[in-house]
PDB file of C-alpha atoms in Angstrom:
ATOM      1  CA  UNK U  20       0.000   0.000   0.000  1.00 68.00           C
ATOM      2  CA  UNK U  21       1.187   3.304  -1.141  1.00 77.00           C
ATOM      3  CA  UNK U  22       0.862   6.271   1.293  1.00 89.00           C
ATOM      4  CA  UNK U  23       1.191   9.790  -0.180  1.00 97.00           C
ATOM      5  CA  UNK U  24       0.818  13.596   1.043  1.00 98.00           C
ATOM      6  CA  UNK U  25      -1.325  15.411  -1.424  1.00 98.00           C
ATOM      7  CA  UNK U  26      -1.180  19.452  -1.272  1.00 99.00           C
ATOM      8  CA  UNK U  27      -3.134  21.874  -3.359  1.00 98.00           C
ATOM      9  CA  UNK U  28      -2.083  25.910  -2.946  1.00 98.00           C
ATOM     10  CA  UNK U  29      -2.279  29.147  -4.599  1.00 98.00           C
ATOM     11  CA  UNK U  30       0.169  30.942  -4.420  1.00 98.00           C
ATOM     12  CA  UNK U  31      -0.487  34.586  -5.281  1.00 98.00           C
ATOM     13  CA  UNK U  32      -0.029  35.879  -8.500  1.00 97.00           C
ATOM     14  CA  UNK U  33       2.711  38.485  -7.383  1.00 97.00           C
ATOM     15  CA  UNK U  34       6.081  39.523  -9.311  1.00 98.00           C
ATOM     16  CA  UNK U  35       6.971  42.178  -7.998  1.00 97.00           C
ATOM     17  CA  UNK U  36       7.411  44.222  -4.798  1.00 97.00           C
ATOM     18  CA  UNK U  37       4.088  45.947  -3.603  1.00 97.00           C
ATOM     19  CA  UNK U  38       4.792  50.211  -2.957  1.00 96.00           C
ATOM     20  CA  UNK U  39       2.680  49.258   0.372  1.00 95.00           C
ATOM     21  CA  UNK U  40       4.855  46.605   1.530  1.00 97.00           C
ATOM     22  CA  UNK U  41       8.010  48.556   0.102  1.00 96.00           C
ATOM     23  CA  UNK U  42       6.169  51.669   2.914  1.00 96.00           C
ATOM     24  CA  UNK U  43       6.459  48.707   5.740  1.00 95.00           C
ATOM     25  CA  UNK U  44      10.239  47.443   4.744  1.00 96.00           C
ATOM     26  CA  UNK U  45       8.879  44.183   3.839  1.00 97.00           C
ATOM     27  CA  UNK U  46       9.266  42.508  -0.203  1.00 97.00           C
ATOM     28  CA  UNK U  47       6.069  40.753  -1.335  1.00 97.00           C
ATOM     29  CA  UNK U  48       8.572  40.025  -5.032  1.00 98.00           C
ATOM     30  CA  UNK U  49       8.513  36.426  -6.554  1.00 98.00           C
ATOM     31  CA  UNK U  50      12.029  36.274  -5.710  1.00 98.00           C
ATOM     32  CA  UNK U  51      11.369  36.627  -2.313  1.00 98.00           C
ATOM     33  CA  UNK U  52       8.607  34.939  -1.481  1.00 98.00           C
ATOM     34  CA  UNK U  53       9.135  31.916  -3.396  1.00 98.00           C
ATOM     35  CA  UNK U  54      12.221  31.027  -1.445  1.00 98.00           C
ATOM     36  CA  UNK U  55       9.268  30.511   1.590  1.00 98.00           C
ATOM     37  CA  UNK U  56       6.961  28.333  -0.551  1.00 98.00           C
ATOM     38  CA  UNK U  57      10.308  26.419  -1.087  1.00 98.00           C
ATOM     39  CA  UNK U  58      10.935  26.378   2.358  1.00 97.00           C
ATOM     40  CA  UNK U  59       7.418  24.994   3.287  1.00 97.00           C
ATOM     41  CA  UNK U  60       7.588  22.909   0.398  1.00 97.00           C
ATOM     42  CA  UNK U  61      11.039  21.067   2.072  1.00 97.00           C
ATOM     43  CA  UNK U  62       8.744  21.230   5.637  1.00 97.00           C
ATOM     44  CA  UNK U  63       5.680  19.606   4.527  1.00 98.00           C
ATOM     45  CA  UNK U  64       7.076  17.173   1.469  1.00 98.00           C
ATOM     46  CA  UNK U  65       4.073  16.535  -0.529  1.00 98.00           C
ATOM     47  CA  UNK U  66       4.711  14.171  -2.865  1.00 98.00           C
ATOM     48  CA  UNK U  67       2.303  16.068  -5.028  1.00 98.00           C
ATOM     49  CA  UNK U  68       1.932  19.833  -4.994  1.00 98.00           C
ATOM     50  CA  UNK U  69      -1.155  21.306  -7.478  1.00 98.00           C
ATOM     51  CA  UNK U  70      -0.553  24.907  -7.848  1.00 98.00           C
ATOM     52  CA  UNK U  71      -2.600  27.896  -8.652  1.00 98.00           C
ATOM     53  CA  UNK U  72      -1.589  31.771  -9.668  1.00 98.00           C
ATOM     54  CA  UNK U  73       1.762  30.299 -10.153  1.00 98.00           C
ATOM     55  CA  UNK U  74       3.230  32.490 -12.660  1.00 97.00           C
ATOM     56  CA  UNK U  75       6.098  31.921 -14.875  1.00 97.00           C
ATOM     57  CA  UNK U  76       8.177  34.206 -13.061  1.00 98.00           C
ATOM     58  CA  UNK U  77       7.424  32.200  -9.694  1.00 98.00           C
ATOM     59  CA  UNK U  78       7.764  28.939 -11.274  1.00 98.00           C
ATOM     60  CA  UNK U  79      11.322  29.942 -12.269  1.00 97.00           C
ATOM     61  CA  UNK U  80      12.094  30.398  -8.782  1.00 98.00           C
ATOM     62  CA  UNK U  81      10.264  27.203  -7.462  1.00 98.00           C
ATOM     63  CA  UNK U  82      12.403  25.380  -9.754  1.00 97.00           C
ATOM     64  CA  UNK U  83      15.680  26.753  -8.704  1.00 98.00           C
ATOM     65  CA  UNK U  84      15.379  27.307  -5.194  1.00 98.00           C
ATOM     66  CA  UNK U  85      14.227  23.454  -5.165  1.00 98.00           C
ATOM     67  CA  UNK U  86      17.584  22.814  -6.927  1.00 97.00           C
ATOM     68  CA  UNK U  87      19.414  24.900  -4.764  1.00 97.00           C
ATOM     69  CA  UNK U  88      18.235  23.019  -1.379  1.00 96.00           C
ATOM     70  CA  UNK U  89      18.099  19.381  -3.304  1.00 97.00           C
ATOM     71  CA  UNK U  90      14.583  18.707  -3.000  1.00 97.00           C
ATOM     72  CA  UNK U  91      13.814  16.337  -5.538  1.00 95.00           C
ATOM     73  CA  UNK U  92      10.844  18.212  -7.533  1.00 98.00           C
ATOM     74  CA  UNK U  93      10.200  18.217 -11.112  1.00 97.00           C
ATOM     75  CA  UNK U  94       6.679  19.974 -12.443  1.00 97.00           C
ATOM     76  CA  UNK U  95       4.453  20.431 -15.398  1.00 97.00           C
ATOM     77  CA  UNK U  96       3.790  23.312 -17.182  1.00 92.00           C
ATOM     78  CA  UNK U  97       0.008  24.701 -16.628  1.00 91.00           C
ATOM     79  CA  UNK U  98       0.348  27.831 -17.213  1.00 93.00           C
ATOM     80  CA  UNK U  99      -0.444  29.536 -13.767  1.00 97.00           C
ATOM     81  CA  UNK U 100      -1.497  25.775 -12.652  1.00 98.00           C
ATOM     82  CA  UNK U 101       1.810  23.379 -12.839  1.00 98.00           C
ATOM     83  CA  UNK U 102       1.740  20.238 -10.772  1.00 98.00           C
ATOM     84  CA  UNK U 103       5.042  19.962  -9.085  1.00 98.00           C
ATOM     85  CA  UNK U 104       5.729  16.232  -7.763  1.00 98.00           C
ATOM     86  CA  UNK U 105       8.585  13.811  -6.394  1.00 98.00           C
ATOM     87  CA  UNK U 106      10.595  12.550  -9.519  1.00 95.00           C
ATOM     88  CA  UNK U 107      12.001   9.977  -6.949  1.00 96.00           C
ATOM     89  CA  UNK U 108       8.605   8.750  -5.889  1.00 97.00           C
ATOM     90  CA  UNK U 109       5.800   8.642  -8.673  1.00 98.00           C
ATOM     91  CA  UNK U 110       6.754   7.998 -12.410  1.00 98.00           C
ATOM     92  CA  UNK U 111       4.173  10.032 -14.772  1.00 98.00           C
ATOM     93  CA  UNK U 112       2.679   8.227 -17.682  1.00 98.00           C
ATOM     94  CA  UNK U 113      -0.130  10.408 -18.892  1.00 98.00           C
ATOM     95  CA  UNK U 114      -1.152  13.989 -18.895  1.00 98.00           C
ATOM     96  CA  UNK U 115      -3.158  16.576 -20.085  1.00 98.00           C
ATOM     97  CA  UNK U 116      -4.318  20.354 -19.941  1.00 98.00           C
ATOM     98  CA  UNK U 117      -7.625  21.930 -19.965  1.00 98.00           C
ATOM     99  CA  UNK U 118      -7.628  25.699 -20.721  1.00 98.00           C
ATOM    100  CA  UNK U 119     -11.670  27.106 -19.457  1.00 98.00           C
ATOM    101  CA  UNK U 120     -13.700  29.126 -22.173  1.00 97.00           C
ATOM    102  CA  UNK U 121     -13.378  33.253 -21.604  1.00 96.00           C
ATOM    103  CA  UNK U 122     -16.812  33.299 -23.097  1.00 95.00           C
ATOM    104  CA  UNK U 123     -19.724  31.313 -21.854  1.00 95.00           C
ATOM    105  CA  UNK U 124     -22.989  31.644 -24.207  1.00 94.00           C
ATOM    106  CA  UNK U 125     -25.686  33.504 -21.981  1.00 93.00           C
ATOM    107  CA  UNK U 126     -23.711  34.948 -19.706  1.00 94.00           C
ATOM    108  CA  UNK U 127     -22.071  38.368 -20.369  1.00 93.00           C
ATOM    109  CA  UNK U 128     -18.307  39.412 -19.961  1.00 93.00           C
ATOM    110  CA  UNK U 129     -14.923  37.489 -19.326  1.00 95.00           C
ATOM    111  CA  UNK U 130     -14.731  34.473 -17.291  1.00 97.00           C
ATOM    112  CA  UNK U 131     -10.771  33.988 -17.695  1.00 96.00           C
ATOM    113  CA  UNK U 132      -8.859  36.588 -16.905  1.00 81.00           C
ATOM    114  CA  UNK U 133      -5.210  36.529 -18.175  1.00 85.00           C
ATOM    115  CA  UNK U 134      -6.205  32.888 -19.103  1.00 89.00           C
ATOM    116  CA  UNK U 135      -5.189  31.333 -15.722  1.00 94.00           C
ATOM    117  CA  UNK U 136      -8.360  29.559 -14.893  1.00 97.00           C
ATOM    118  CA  UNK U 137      -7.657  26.180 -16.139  1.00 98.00           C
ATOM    119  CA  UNK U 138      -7.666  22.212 -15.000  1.00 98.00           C
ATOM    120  CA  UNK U 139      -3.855  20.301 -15.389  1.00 98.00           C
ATOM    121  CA  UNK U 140      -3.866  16.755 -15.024  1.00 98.00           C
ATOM    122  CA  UNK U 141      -1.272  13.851 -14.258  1.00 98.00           C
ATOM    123  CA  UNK U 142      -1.413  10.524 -14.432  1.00 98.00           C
ATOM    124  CA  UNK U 143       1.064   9.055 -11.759  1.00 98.00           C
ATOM    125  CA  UNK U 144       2.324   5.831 -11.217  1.00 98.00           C
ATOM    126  CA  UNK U 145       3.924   5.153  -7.827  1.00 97.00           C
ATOM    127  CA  UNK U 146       7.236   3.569  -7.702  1.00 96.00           C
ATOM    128  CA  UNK U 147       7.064   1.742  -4.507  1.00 94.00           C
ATOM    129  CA  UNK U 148       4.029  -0.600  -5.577  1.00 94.00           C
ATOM    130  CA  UNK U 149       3.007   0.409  -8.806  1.00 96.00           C
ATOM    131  CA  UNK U 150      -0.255   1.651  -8.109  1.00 96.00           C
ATOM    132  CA  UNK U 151      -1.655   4.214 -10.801  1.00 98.00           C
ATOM    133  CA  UNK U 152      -3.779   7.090  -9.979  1.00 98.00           C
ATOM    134  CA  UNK U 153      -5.198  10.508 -11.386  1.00 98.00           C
ATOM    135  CA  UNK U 154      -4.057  14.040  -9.909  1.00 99.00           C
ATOM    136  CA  UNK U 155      -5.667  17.341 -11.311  1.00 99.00           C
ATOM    137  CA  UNK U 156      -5.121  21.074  -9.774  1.00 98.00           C
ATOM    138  CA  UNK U 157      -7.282  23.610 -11.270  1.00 98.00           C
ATOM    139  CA  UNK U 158      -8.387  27.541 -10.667  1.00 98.00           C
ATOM    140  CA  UNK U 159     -12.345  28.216 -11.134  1.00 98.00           C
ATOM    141  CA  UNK U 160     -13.435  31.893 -11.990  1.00 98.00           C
ATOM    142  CA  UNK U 161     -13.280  34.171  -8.862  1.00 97.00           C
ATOM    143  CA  UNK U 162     -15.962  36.907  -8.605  1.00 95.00           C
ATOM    144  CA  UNK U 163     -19.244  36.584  -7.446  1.00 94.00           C
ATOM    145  CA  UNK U 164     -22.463  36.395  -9.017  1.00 94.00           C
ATOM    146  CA  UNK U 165     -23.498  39.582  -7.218  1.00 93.00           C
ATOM    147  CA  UNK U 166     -20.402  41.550  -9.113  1.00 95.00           C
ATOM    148  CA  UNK U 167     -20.754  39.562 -12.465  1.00 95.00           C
ATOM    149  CA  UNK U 168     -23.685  37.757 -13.312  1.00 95.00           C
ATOM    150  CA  UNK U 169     -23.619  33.800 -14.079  1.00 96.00           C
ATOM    151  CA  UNK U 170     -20.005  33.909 -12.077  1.00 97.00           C
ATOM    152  CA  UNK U 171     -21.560  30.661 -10.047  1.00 97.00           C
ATOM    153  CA  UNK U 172     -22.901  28.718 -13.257  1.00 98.00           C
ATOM    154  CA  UNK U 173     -19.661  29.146 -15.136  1.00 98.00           C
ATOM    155  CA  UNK U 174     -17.811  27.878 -11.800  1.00 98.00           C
ATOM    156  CA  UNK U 175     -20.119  24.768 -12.022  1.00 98.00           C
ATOM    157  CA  UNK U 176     -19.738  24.509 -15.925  1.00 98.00           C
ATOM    158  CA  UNK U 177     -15.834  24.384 -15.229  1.00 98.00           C
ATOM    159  CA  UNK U 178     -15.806  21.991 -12.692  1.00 98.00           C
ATOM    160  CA  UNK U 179     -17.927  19.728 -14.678  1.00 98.00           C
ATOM    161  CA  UNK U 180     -15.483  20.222 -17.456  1.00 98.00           C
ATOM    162  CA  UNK U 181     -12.810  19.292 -15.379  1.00 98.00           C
ATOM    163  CA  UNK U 182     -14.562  16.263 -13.720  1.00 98.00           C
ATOM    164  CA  UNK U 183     -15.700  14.470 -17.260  1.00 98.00           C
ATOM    165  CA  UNK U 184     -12.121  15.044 -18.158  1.00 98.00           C
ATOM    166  CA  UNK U 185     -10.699  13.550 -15.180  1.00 99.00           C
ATOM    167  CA  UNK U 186     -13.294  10.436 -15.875  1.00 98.00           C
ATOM    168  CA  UNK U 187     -11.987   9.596 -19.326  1.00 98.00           C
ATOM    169  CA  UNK U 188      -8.523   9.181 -17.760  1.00 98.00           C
ATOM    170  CA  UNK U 189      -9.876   6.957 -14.760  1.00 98.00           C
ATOM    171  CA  UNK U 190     -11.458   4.486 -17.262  1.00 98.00           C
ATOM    172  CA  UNK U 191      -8.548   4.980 -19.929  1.00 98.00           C
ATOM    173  CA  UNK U 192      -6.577   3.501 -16.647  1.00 98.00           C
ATOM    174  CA  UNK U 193      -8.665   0.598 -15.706  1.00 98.00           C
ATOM    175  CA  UNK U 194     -10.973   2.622 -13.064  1.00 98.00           C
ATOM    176  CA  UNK U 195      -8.461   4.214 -11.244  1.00 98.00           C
ATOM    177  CA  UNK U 196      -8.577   6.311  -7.933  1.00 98.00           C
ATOM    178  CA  UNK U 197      -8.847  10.417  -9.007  1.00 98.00           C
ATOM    179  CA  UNK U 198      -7.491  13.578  -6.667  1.00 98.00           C
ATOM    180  CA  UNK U 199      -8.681  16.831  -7.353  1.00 99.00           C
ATOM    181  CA  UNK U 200      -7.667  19.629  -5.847  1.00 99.00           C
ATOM    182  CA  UNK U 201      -7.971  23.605  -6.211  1.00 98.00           C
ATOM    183  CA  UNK U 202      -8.804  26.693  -5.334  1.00 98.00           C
ATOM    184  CA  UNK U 203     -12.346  26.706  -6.412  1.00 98.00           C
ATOM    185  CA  UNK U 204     -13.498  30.404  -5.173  1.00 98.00           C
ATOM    186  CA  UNK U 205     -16.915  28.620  -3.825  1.00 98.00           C
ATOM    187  CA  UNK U 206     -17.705  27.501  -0.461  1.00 98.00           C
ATOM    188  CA  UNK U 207     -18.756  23.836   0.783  1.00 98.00           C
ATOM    189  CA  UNK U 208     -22.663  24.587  -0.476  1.00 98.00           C
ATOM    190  CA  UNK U 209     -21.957  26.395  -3.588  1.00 98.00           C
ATOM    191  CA  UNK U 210     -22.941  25.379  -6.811  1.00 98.00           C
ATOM    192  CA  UNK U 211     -19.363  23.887  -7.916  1.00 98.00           C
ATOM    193  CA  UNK U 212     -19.331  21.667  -4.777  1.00 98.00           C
ATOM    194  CA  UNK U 213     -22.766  20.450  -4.734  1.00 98.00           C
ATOM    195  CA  UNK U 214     -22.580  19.543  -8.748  1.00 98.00           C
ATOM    196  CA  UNK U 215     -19.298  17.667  -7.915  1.00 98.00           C
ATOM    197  CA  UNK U 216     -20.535  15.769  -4.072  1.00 98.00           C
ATOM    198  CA  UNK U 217     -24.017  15.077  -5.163  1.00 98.00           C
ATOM    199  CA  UNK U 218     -23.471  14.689  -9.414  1.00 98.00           C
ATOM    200  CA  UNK U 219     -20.127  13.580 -10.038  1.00 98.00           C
ATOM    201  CA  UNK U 220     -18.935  11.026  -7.235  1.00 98.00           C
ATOM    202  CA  UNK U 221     -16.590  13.258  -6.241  1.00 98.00           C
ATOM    203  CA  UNK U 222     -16.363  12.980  -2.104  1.00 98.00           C
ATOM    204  CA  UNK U 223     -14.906  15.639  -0.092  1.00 98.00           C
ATOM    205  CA  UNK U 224     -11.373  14.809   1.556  1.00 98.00           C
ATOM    206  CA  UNK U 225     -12.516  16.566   4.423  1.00 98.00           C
ATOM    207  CA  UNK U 226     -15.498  14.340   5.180  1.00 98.00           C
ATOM    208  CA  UNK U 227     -13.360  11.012   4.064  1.00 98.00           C
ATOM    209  CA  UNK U 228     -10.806  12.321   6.736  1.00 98.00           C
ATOM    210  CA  UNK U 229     -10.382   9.116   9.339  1.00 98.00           C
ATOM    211  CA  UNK U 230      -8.066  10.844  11.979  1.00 98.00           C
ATOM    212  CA  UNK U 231      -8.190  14.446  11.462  1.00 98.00           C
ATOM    213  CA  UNK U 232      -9.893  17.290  10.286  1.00 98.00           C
ATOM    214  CA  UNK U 233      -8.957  20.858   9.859  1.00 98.00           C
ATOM    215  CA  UNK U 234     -11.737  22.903  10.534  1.00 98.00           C
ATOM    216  CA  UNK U 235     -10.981  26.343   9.244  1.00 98.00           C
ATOM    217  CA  UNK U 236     -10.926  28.072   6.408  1.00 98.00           C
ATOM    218  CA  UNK U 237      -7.468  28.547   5.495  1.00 98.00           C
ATOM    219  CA  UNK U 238      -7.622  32.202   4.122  1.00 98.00           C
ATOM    220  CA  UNK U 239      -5.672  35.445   5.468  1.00 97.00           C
ATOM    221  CA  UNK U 240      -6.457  38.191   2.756  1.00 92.00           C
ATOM    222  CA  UNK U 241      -2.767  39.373   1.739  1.00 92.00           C
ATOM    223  CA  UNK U 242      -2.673  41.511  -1.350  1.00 87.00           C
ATOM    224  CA  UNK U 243      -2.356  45.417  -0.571  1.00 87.00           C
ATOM    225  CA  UNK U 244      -0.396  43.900   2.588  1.00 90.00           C
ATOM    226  CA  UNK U 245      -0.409  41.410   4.763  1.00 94.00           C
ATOM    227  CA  UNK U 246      -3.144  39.725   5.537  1.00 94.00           C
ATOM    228  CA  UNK U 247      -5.021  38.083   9.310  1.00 96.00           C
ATOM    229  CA  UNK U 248      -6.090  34.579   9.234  1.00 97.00           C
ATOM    230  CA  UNK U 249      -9.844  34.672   8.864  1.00 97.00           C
ATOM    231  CA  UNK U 250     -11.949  32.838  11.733  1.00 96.00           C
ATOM    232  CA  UNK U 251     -14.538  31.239   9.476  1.00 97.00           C
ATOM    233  CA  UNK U 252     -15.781  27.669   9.290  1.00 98.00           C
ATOM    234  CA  UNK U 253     -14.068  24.969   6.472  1.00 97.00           C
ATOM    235  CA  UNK U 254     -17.688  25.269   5.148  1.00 98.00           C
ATOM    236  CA  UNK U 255     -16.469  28.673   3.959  1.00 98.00           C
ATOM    237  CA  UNK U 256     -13.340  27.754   2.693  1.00 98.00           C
ATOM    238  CA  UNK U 257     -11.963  28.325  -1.163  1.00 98.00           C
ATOM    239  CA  UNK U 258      -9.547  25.986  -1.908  1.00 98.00           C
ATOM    240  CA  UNK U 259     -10.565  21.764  -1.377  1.00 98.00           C
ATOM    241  CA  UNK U 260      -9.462  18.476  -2.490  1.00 99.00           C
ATOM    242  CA  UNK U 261     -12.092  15.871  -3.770  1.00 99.00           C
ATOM    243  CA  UNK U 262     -11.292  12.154  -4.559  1.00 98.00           C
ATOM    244  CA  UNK U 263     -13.536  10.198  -6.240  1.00 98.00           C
ATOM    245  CA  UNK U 264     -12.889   5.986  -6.341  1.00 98.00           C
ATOM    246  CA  UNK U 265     -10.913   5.634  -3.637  1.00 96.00           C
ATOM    247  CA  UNK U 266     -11.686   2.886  -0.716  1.00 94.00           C
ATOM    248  CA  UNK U 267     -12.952   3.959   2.228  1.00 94.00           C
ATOM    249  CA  UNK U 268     -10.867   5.098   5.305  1.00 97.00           C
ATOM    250  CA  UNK U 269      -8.207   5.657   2.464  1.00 97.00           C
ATOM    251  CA  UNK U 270      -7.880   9.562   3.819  1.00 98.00           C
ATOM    252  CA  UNK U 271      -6.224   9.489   6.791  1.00 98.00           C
ATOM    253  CA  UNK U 272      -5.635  13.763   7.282  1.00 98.00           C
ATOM    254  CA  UNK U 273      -6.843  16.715   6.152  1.00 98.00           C
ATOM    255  CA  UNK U 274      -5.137  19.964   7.031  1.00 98.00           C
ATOM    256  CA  UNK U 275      -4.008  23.393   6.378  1.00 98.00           C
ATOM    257  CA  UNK U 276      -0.699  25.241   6.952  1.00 98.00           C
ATOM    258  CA  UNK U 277      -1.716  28.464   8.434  1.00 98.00           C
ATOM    259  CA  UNK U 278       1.304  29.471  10.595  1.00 97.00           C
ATOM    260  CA  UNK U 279       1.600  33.521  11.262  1.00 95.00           C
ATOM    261  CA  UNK U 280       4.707  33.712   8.564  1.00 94.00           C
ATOM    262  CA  UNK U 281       2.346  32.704   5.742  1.00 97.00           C
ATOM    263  CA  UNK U 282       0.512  35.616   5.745  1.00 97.00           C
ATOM    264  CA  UNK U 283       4.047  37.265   4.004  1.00 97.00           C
ATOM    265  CA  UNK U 284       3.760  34.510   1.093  1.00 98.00           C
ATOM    266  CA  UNK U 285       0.467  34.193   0.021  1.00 98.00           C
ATOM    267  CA  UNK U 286      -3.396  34.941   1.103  1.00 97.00           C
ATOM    268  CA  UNK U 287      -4.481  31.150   0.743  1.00 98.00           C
ATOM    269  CA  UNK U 288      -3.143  28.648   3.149  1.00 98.00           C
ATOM    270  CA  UNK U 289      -1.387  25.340   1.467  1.00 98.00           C
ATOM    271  CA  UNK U 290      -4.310  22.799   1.810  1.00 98.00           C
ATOM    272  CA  UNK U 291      -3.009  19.010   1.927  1.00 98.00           C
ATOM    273  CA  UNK U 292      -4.195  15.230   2.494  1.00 98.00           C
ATOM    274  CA  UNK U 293      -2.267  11.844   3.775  1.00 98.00           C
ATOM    275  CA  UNK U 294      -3.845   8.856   1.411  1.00 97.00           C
ATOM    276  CA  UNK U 295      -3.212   5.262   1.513  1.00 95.00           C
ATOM    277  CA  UNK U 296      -3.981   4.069  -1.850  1.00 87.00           C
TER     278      UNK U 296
END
């Protein structure tokens, strides 16, 4: 049996130094905060990390920084959503990339800014047993309905999207286990989530959790500065991992990395799972 740390986290779309953080003596720059991702990255060893807002700029720096301290990482370009895994750990065999529509018929406006929202999808097999399975990271459209109209639909329209492409790659693989994970911009009882619990066999990682349970919502709101962790529920959270096909009991944690330095890196906290496949 196969166990393996799963991590899904956005990263913050950032290049360069803020004027704001400049006025506090802090640097919010790729080159600076990437060498903390890199630093969590070495702390928390996923074997699997799905990104999101990971520009070119910071994937650059994710990739050399990880050279620098010898952490054995190699990724896939997806845009602003690579999958970074362990080279030493999980051979991949398959993969693909899903780029969402801008333009949805019905709905009025652009659903993709700077083309980042997008599904990216590996098919891993693990070296210590051999045991295939299907990872995906991918970044649904962020406003809400109240700001742009039809924001929720196209969320669930992605998602499904996303899902039926994640299905022809179980069955192309004999029925194989699928994680997906993301930073959705919709709560637990959104449309996205419902559409992918109650339609699409997807279950929740949180609520397939066997020994433990994080139950906040893993957000600080950095940007114009740093951010303060939130106090809300997980019901409220953004970013989740689903896994669909996989036998019960098979998550063993769910948890969030929301120490006080993380509000300097990014405004979503890393979001990962322990699985026994």
């Amino acid at each position: 049996m196969a166990s393996i740390r799963l991590m899904s986290q956005n990263q913050w779309n950032c290049t360069q130094n803020l004027p704001a953080w400049e006025a506090l003596g802090l640097d919010c720059s790729a080159a600076v905060r990437m060498k903390g991702h890199v630093k969590i990255l070495g702390a928390l060893l996923p074997d699997i990390l799905g990104g999101q807002e990971v520009n070119m700029h910071m994937q650059y720096y994710l990739k050399l920084y990880c050279m620098e301290l010898g952490l054995p990482y190699t990724m896939i370009w997806g845009n602003m959503t690579p999958i970074v895994y362990r080279a030493d750990k999980l051979e991949l065999i398959d993969a693909d990339y899903l780029l969402y529509p801008e333009h949805v018929h019905g709905y009025e406006g652009s659903f993709n800014d700077v083309k980042s929202k997008s599904c990216n999808i590996g098919v891993f097999r693990t070296k210590e047993d051999g045991r295939v399975f299907v990872f995906a990271t991918t970044h649904l459209w962020w406003m809400s309905s109240q700001v742009q109209p039809g924001s929720a639909e196209v969320r669930r329209l992605q998602i499904t999207m996303a899902s039926d492409r994640i299905a022809e790659y179980q069955k192309k693989y004999g029925g194989c286990p699928a994680v997906l994970v993301g930073d959705l911009n919709a709560g637990y009882h959104a449309q996205a989530l419902r559409y992918a619990i109650d339609e699409a066999g997807w279950q929740h990682a949180h609520d397939a959790a066997v020994e433990y349970r994080h139950e906040g919502k893993g957000f600080n709101g950095c940007g114009g500065k740093p951010g303060v962790w939130q106090d809300e529920p997980f019901e409220n959270a953004l970013d989740h991992i689903l896994v669909r096909d996989i036998p019960e009991g098979a998550v063993r944690r769910f948890d969030r990395y929301c120490a006080e330095d993380y509000v300097y890196l990014s405004d979503h906290a890393p979001v990962y799972i322990d699985l026994n496949l």
